[in-house]
Short mmCIF file of C-alpha atoms in Angstrom, two decimals:
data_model
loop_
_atom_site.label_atom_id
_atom_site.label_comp_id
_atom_site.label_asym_id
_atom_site.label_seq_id
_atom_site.Cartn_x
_atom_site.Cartn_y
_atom_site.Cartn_z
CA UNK A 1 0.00 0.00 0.00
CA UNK A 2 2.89 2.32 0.63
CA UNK A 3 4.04 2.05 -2.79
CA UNK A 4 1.01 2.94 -4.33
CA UNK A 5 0.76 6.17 -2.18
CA UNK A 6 4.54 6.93 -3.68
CA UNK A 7 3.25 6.47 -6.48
CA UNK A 8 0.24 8.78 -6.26
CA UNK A 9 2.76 11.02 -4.57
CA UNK A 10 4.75 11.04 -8.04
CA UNK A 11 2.25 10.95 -10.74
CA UNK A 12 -0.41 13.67 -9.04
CA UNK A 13 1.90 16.68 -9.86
CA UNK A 14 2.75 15.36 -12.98
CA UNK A 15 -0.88 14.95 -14.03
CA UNK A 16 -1.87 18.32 -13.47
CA UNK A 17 0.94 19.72 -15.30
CA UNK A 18 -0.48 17.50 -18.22
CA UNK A 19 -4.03 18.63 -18.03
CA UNK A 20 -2.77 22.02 -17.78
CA UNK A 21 -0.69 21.75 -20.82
CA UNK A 22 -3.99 20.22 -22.44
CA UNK A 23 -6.52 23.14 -21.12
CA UNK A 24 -3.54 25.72 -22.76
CA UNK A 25 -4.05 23.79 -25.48
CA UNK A 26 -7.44 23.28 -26.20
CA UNK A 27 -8.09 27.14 -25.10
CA UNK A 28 -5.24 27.77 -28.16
CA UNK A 29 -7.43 25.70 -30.75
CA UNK A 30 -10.59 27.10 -29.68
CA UNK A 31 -9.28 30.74 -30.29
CA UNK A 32 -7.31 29.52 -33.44
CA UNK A 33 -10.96 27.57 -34.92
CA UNK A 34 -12.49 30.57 -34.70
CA UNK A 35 -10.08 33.45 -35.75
CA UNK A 36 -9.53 31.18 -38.81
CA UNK A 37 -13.51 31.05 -39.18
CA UNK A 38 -14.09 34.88 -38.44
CA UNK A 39 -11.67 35.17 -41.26
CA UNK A 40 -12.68 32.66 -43.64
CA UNK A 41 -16.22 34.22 -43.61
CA UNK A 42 -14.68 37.85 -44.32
CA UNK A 43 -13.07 36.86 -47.09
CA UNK A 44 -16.09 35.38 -48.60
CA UNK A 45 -17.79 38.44 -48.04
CA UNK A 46 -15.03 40.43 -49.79
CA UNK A 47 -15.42 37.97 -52.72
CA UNK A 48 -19.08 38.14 -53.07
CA UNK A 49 -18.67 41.90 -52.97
CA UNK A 50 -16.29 41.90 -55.35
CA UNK A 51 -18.53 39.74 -57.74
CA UNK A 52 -21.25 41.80 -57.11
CA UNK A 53 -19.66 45.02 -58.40
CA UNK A 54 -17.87 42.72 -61.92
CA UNK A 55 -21.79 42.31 -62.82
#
C-alpha cells in the first residue's frame, strides 16, 4: 500500500501539469478555430462583394 501512495505522490503533480498543458491547449485551438472562421467568412464576403460590383 505504501508504494502505491509513492506512487500517487509522483504521478499527481505530474498529471496536473499535463491537463494544464492540455486546457492551454485546447483554449489555443478554440481561439485559433475561430479566428480562422471569423476570417474565412470575411473573405467570402469580400469575394461576393467583389462579384457583385464585376456584374
Amino acid at each position: 500500500m505504501v508504494s502505491v501512495m509513492a506512487a500517487l505522490d509522483i504521478l499527481a503533480p505530474v498529471l496536473v501539469i499535463v491537463a494544464a498543458i492540455a486546457a492551454v491547449a485546447i483554449v489555443y485551438l478554440a481561439f485559433t478555430a475561430l479566428k480562422d472562421r471569423s476570417d474565412r467568412r470575411r473573405d467570402e464576403e469580400l469575394m461576393n462583394g467583389c462579384r457583385s460590383k464585376r456584374r
